[in-house]
XYZ file of C-alpha atoms in Angstrom:
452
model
C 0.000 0.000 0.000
C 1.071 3.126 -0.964
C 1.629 5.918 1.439
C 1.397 9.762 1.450
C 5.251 10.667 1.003
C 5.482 7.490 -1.683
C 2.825 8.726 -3.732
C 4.071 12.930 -3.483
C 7.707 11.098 -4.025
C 6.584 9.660 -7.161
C 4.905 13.191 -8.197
C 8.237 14.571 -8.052
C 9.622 12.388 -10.334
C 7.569 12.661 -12.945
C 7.179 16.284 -12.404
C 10.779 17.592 -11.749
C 13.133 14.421 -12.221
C 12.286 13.675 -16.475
C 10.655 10.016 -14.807
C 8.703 8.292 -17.883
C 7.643 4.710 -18.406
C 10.069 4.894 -22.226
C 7.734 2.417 -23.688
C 5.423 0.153 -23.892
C 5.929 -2.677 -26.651
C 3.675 -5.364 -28.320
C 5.474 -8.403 -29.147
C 3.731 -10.088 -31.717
C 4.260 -13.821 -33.991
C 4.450 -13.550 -37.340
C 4.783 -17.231 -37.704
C 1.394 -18.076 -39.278
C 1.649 -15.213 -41.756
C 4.329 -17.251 -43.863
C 2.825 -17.794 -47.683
C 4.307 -18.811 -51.289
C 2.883 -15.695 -52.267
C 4.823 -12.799 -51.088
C 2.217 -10.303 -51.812
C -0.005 -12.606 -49.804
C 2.537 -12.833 -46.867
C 2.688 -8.814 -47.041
C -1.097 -8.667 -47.000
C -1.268 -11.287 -43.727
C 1.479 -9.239 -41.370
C -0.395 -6.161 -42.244
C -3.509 -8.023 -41.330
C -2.737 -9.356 -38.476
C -0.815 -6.875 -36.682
C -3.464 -4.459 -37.153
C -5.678 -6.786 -35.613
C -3.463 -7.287 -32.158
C -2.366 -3.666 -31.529
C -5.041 -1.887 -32.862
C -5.912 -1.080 -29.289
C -2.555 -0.523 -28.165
C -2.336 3.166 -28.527
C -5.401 3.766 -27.063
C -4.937 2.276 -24.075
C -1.227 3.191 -23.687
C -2.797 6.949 -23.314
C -5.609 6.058 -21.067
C -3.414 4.552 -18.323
C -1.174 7.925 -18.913
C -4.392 10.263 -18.460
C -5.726 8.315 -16.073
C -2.445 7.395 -13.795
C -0.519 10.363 -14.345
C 2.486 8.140 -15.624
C 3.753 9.673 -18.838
C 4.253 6.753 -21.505
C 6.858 7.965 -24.452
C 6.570 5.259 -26.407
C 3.901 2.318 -28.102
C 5.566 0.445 -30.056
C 5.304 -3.238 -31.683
C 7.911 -6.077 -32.141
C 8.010 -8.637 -34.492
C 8.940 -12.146 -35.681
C 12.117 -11.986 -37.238
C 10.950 -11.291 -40.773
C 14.095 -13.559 -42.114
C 12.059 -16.452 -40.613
C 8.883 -15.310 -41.946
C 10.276 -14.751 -45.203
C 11.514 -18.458 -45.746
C 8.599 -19.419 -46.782
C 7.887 -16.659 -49.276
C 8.785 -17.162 -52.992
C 11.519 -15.593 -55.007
C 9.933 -12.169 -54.564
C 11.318 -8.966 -52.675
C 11.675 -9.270 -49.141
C 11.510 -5.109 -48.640
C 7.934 -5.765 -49.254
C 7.619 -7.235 -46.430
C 9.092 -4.065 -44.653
C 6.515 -1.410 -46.549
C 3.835 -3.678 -44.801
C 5.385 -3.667 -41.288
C 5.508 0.366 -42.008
C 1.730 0.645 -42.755
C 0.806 -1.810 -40.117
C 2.643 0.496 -37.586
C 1.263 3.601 -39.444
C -2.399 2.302 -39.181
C -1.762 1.073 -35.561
C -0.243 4.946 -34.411
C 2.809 3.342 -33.004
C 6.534 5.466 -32.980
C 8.306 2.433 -34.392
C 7.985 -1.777 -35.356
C 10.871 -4.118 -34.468
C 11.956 -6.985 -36.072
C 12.988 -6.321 -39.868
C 16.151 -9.070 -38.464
C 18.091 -11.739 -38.893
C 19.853 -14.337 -36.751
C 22.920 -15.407 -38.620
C 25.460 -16.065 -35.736
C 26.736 -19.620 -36.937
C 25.526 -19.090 -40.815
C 23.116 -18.064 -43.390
C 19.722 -19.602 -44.751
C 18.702 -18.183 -48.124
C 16.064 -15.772 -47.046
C 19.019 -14.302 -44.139
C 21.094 -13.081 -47.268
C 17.738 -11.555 -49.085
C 17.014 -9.825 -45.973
C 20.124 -8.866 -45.479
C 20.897 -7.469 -48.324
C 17.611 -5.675 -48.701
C 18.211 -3.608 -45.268
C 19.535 -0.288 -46.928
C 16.275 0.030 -49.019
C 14.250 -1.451 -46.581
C 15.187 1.794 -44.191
C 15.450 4.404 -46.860
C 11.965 4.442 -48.019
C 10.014 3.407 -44.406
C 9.769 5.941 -41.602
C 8.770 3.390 -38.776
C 10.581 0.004 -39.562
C 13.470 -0.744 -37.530
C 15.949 -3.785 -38.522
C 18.808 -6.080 -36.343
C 20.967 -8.575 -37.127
C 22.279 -10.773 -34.647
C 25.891 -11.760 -35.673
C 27.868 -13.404 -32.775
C 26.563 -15.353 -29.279
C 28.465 -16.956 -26.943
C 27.913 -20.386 -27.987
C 28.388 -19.810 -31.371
C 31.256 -17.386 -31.916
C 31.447 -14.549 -34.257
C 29.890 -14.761 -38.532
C 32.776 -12.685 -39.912
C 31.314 -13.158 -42.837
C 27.739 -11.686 -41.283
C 30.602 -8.852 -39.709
C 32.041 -7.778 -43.148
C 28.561 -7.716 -45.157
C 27.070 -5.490 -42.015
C 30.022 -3.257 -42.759
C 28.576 -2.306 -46.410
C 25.017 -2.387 -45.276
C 25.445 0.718 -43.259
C 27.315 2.472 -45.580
C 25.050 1.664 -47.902
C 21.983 2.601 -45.706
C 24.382 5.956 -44.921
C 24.056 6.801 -48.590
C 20.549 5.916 -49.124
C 19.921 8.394 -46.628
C 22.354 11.019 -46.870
C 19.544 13.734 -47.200
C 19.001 12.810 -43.330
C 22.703 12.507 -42.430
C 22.551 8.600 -42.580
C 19.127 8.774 -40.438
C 18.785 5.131 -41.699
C 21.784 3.862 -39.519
C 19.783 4.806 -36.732
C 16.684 1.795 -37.285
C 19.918 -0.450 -37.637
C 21.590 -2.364 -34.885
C 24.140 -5.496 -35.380
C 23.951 -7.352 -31.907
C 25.732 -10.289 -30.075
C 24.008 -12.412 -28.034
C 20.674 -10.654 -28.800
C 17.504 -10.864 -25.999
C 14.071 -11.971 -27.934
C 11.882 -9.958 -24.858
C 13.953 -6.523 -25.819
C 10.829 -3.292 -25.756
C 13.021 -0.765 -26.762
C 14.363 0.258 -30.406
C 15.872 -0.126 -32.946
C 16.428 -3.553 -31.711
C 13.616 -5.349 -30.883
C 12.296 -8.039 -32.295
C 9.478 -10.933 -30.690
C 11.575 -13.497 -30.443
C 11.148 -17.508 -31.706
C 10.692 -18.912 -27.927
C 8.260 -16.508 -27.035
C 4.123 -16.635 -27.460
C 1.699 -15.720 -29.757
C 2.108 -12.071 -27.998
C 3.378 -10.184 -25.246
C 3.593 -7.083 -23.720
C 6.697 -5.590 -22.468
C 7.456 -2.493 -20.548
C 10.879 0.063 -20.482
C 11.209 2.283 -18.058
C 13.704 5.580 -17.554
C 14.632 7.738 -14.399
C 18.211 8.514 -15.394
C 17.377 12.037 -13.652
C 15.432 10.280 -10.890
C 18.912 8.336 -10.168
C 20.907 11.896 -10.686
C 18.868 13.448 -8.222
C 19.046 10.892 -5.412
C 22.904 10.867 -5.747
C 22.843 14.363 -4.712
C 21.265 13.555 -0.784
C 24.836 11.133 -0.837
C 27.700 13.641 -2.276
C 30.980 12.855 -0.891
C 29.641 9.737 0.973
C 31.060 6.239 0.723
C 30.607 4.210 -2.563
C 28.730 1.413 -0.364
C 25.837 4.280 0.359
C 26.292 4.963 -3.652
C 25.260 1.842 -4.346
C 22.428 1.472 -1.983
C 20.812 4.698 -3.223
C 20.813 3.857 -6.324
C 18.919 0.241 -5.706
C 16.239 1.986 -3.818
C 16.050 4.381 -6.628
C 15.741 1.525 -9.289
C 13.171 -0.175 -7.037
C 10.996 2.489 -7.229
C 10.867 3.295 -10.722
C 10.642 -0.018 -11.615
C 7.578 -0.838 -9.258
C 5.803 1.988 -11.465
C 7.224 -0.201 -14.826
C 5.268 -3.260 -12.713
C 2.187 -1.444 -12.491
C 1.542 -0.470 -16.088
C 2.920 -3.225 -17.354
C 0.410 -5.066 -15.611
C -2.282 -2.950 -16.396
C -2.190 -2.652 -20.003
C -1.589 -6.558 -20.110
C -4.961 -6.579 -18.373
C -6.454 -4.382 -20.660
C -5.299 -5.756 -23.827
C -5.989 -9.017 -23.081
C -2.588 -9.976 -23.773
C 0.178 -11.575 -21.361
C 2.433 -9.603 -19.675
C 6.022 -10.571 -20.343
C 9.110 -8.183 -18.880
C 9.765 -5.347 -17.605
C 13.259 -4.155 -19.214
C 14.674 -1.425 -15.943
C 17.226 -0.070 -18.120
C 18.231 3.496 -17.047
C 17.407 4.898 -21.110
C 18.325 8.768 -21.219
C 17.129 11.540 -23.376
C 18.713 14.595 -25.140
C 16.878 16.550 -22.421
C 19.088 18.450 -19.475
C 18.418 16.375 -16.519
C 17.768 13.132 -18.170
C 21.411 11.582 -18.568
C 23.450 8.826 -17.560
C 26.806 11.013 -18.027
C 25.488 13.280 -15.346
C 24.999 9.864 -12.950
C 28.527 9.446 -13.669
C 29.572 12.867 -12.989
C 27.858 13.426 -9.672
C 29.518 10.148 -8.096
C 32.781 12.513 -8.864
C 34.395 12.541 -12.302
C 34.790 15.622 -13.423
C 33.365 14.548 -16.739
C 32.536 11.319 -18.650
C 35.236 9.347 -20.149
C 37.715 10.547 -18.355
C 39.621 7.535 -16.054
C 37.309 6.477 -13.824
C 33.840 6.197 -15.466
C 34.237 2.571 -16.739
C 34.276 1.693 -12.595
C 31.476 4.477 -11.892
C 29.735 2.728 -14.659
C 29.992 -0.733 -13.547
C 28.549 0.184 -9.732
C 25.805 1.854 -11.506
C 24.526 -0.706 -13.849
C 25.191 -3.299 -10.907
C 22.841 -1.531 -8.591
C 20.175 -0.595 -10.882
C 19.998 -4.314 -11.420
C 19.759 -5.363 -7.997
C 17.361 -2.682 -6.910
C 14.822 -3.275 -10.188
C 14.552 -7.080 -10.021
C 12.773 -7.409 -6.877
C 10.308 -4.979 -8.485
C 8.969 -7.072 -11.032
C 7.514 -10.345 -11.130
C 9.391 -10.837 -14.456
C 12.948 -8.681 -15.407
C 13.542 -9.283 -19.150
C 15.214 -7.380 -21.433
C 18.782 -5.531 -21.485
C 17.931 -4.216 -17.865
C 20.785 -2.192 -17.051
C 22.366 1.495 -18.123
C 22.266 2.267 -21.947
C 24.994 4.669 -22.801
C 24.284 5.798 -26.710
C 25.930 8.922 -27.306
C 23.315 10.955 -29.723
C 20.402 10.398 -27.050
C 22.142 11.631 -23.695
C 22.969 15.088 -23.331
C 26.247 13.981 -20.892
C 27.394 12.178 -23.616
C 27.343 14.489 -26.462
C 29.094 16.956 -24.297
C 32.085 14.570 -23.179
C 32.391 13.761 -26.809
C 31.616 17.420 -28.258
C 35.279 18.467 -25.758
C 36.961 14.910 -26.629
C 36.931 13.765 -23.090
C 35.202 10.734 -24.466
C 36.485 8.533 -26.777
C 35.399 5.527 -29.049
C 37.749 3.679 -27.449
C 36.224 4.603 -23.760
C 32.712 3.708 -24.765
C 34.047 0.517 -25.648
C 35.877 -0.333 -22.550
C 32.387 1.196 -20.873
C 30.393 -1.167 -22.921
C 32.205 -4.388 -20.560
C 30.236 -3.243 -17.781
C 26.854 -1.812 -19.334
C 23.558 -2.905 -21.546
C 24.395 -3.087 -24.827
C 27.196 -1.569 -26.560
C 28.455 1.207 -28.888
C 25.215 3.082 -29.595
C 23.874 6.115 -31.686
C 27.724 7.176 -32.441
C 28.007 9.745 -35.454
C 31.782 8.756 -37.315
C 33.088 10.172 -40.304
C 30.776 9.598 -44.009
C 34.397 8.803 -45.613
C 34.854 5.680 -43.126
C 35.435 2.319 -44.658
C 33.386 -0.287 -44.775
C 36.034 -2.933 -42.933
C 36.657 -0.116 -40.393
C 33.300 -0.280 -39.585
C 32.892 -4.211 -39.485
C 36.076 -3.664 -37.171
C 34.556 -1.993 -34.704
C 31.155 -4.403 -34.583
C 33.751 -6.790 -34.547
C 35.307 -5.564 -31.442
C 31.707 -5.052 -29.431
C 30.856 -8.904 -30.710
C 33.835 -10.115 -28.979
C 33.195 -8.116 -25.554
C 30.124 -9.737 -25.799
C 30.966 -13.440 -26.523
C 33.487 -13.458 -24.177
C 31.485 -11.810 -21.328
C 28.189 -14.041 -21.924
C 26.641 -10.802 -22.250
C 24.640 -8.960 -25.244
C 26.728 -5.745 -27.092
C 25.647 -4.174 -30.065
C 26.429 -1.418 -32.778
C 24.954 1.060 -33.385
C 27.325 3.833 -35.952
C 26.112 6.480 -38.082
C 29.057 6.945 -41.233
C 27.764 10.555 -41.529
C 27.740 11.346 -45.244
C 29.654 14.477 -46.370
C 30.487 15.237 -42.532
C 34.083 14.852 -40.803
C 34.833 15.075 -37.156
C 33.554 18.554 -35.338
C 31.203 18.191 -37.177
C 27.348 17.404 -36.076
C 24.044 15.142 -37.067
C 20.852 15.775 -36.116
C 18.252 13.239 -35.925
C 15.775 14.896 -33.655
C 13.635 13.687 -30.743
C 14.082 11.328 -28.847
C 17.105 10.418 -30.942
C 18.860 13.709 -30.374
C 22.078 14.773 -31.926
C 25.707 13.643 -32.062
C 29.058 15.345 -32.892
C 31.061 13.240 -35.278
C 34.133 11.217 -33.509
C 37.278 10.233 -34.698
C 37.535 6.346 -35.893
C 41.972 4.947 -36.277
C 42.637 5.741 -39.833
C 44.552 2.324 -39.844
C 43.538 -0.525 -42.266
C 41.703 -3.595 -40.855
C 40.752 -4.537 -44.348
C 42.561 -7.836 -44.583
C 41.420 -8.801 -41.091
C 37.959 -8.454 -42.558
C 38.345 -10.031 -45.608
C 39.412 -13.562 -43.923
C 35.660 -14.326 -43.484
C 34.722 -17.620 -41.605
C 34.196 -17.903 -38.153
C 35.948 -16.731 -34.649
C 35.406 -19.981 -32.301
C 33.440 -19.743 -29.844
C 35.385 -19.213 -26.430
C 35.979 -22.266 -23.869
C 33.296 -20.232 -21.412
C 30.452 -21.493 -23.961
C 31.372 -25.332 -22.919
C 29.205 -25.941 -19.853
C 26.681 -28.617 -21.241
C-alpha cells in the first residue's frame, strides 16, 4: 500500500526528475503469416498486426491520463521477418518491410521491431535476401526498424555476417544522406541478442516466445541523478544502496503499467526491461549519474568503474520490483540520445575507445555514435567486430549502433531529432583492418560457452 510521502515522491519524479515509463511494446508472432505468395505474406502481417495492436495506442494513453504516468513510447515487435520470409517465394523481401511500415502507421505506433536476422553460426537463403535488402528497406520506411544478430556466446562470431554489415550501413548511410545517414539509426548489429527486448531499434518478438506479449521500459536517469545528490561525498557502499532503492521504485511503477495494459489488452504480460534509457533533455542523462559520483566529466579515467557500480545496482534494486525482469535491464549509454554524452564527446573527453571499454560493464554496446561519411566499410565491421567479442566473451549482449555521416568529418554534427537527439562526429583509427575483414569464416566460440 502506498503511502502519502510514496505517492508525493513519485509526483516529483515525474514532475521535476524527467521520470517516464520509455515504452510500452507489443510483441507479436508472425509465424502463421508465412505464404508462397509474397504479396499474400505482405497482405497477412499487415492483417494481423493491425488486428493485435489496434488497441494498443489507445490504451497506452488512457493509463497515462488516467495514472498520471507519462508513456513515451507504443511500439510493436516482431517475428524476425528472415524467418517469416523463408517461406515466401523468389519475390522482394523489402515488401515485407513497406507492410510492417503501414501496419505500424495504421496502428499509431513510434516504431515496429523486427525487420532481423539471426545469422550467428551461418546463413539460410532468405538471411542473405534480408540482409541485403536492409539499406532500401530503411530508406523508403519511416517506422521500420531492422537487427541482425551476428555473434553469441555459444556460437562465436559470422565474420562473414561482420564484413557484409560493414557495407550495409554504408550503404543505408548513402541511401539516406539527405538525413545525415538517419537510416543507420533503425539499424543495430547485436551479439548475443535478448528476444523480450521493448526498446528500439532492436527489438524483435523473439522464436521462444508466445503468440504475444507485452513488455514495458522504463527511464529515471534524472530520478537516479537526483538521489545521488542527498549522498555527495559519501562512501561508494551508500552509492550503491541509493541507487537500488532508486531503481526499485521506478521499476515498481514499470510493474504497475505493465500489468495494467496486459490486463487491458488481453494480452500476457512478459518483462519489464529497468534499463536506465536517457534523453537529449538536461536532466535526463546517464553522463550526469557518472559525474555526480565525482568525475569531473565522462570518459575521463574512472567512469568505466562508476559505470559498472551503476549498472550493478540498478539491477539489484529493479529485479525485486517485477515479477518478471527481461530485457537488457541495465544502463544504456548511446551517445546521440544523452545530453552527458554528447558533451564529453563534443570536448573529446570521451572517446570511441572509452565507450568501448564502458560497454564491458553496461547494456548493450556502442550506440547512436556519429563517425566520419568517408569511413570504410572494414573499419566499420572492425569496430562491430570488437563489441561482438566483448560480448561473446562476457556471456553478455553488445551491439552497434554507428552512423558513417555522409559528407560530414569530425567537429562536425548530425541531427536526428527527438528522442534520438544529436551527435558530434568522432574520430575512428585511420589504420587498415581490411585484410582482417576479408578472412571471413568464423571466430570460435570461447571455452566459457562449454558448460553442457
Amino acid at each position: 500500500m502506498l503511502d502519502l510521502a510514496d505517492i508525493k515522491q513519485t509526483v516529483d519524479m515525474i514532475d521535476h526528475q524527467h521520470l517516464d515509463i520509455r515504452t510500452i511494446t507489443m510483441g507479436i508472432s508472425l509465424l502463421d503469416c508465412a505464404d508462397p505468395d509474397i504479396g499474400r505474406c505482405a497482405e497477412k502481417i499487415y492483417d494481423k498486426i493491425c488486428r493485435k495492436a489496434e488497441r494498443l495506442v489507445a490504451v497506452g494513453c488512457d493509463i497515462e491520463n488516467e495514472f498520471g504516468i507519462p508513456i513515451v513510447n507504443k511500439r510493436i515487435s516482431v517475428t524476425p521477418v528472415a524467418l517469416i520470409a523463408a517461406g515466401c517465394g523468389k519475390g522482394d523481401i523489402a515488401h515485407l518491410a513497406k507492410a510492417l511500415d503501414a501496419a505500424a502507421r495504421s496502428c499509431g505506433v513510434n516504431f515496429i521491431g523486427g525487420y532481423s536476422a539471426l545469422v550467428h553460426k551461418g546463413f539460410t537463403d532468405s538471411d542473405r535476401r534480408l540482409i541485403e535488402s536492409i539499406p532500401r528497406a530503411l530508406a523508403e520506411t519511416e517506422l521500420v526498424c531492422s537487427s541482425v544478430n551476428i555473434a553469441t556466446t555459444k556460437a562465436g562470431i559470422n565474420m562473414d555476417a561482420v564484413a557484409a554489415l560493414g557495407r550495409v550501413i554504408k550503404e543505408t548511410a548513402a541511401l539516406t544522406a539527405d538525413r545525415d545517414g538517419f537510416g543507420c539509426a533503425k539499424l543495430v548489429v547485436f551479439a548475443n541478442a535478448v528476444e523480450d527486448n521493448p526498446f528500439m531499434a532492436g527489438a524483435f518478438h523473439g522464436v521462444g516466445e508466445g503468440e504475444s506479449v507485452i513488455n514495458v521500459g522504463v527511464s529515471g536517469p534524472g530520478v537516479v541523478h537526483s538521489a545521488l545528490k542527498e549522498v555527495r561525498g559519501l562512501p561508494f557502499d551508500e552509492v550503491a544502496e541509493t541507487i537500488k532503492r532508486t531503481a526499485f521504485r521506478i521499476t515498481r511503477m514499470g510493474q504497475l503499467v505493465a500489468q495494467e495494459a496486459s490486463r487491458r489488452l488481453g494480452v500476457p504480460f512478459g518483462v519489464v526491461d529497468l534499463s536506465l534509457a536517457p534523453t537529449p533533455a538536461v536532466g535526463d542523462s546517464v553522463a550526469r549519474i557518472l559525474e555526480e559520483m565525482g568525475l569531473e566529466t565522462c570518459g575521463t579515467h574512472g567512469t568505466t568503474a562508476a559505470l559498472a557500480l551503476l549498472n550493478d545496482a540498478v539491477k539489484k534494486g529493479g529485479i525485486m520490483a517485477s515479477s518478471h525482469v527481461g530485457g537488457l535491464s541495465g544502463a544504456f549509454i548511446p551517445v546521440s540520445e544523452d545530453e552527458g554524452m554528447i558533451a564529453a564527446a563534443g570536448s573529446g573527453a570521451l572517446t570511441i575507445d572509452k565507450l568501448e571499454a564502458m560497454t564491458c560493464v553496461c547494456s548493450v554496446g556502442l550506440d547512436m555514435i556519429a563517425v566520419p561519411g568517408d569511413t570504410p566499410a572494414e573499419t566499420i565491421s572492425a569496430i562491430i567486430a570488437d563489441e561482438a567479442a566483448i560480448g561473446m566473451v562476457n556471456s553478455k549482449t553488445t551491439a552497434v549502433r554507428i552512423i558513417p555521416a555522409p559528407g560530414k568529418t569530425v567537429g562536425d554534427e548530425v541531427q536526428f531529432g527527438g528522442l534520438l537527439g544529436s551527435a558530434p562526429v568522432m574520430s575512428v583509427h585511420g589504420e587498415s583492418a581490411k585484410e582482417f575483414i576479408a578472412r571471413g569464416g568464423r571466430i570460435p566460440a570461447p571455452m566459457q560457452s562449454l558448460k553442457n
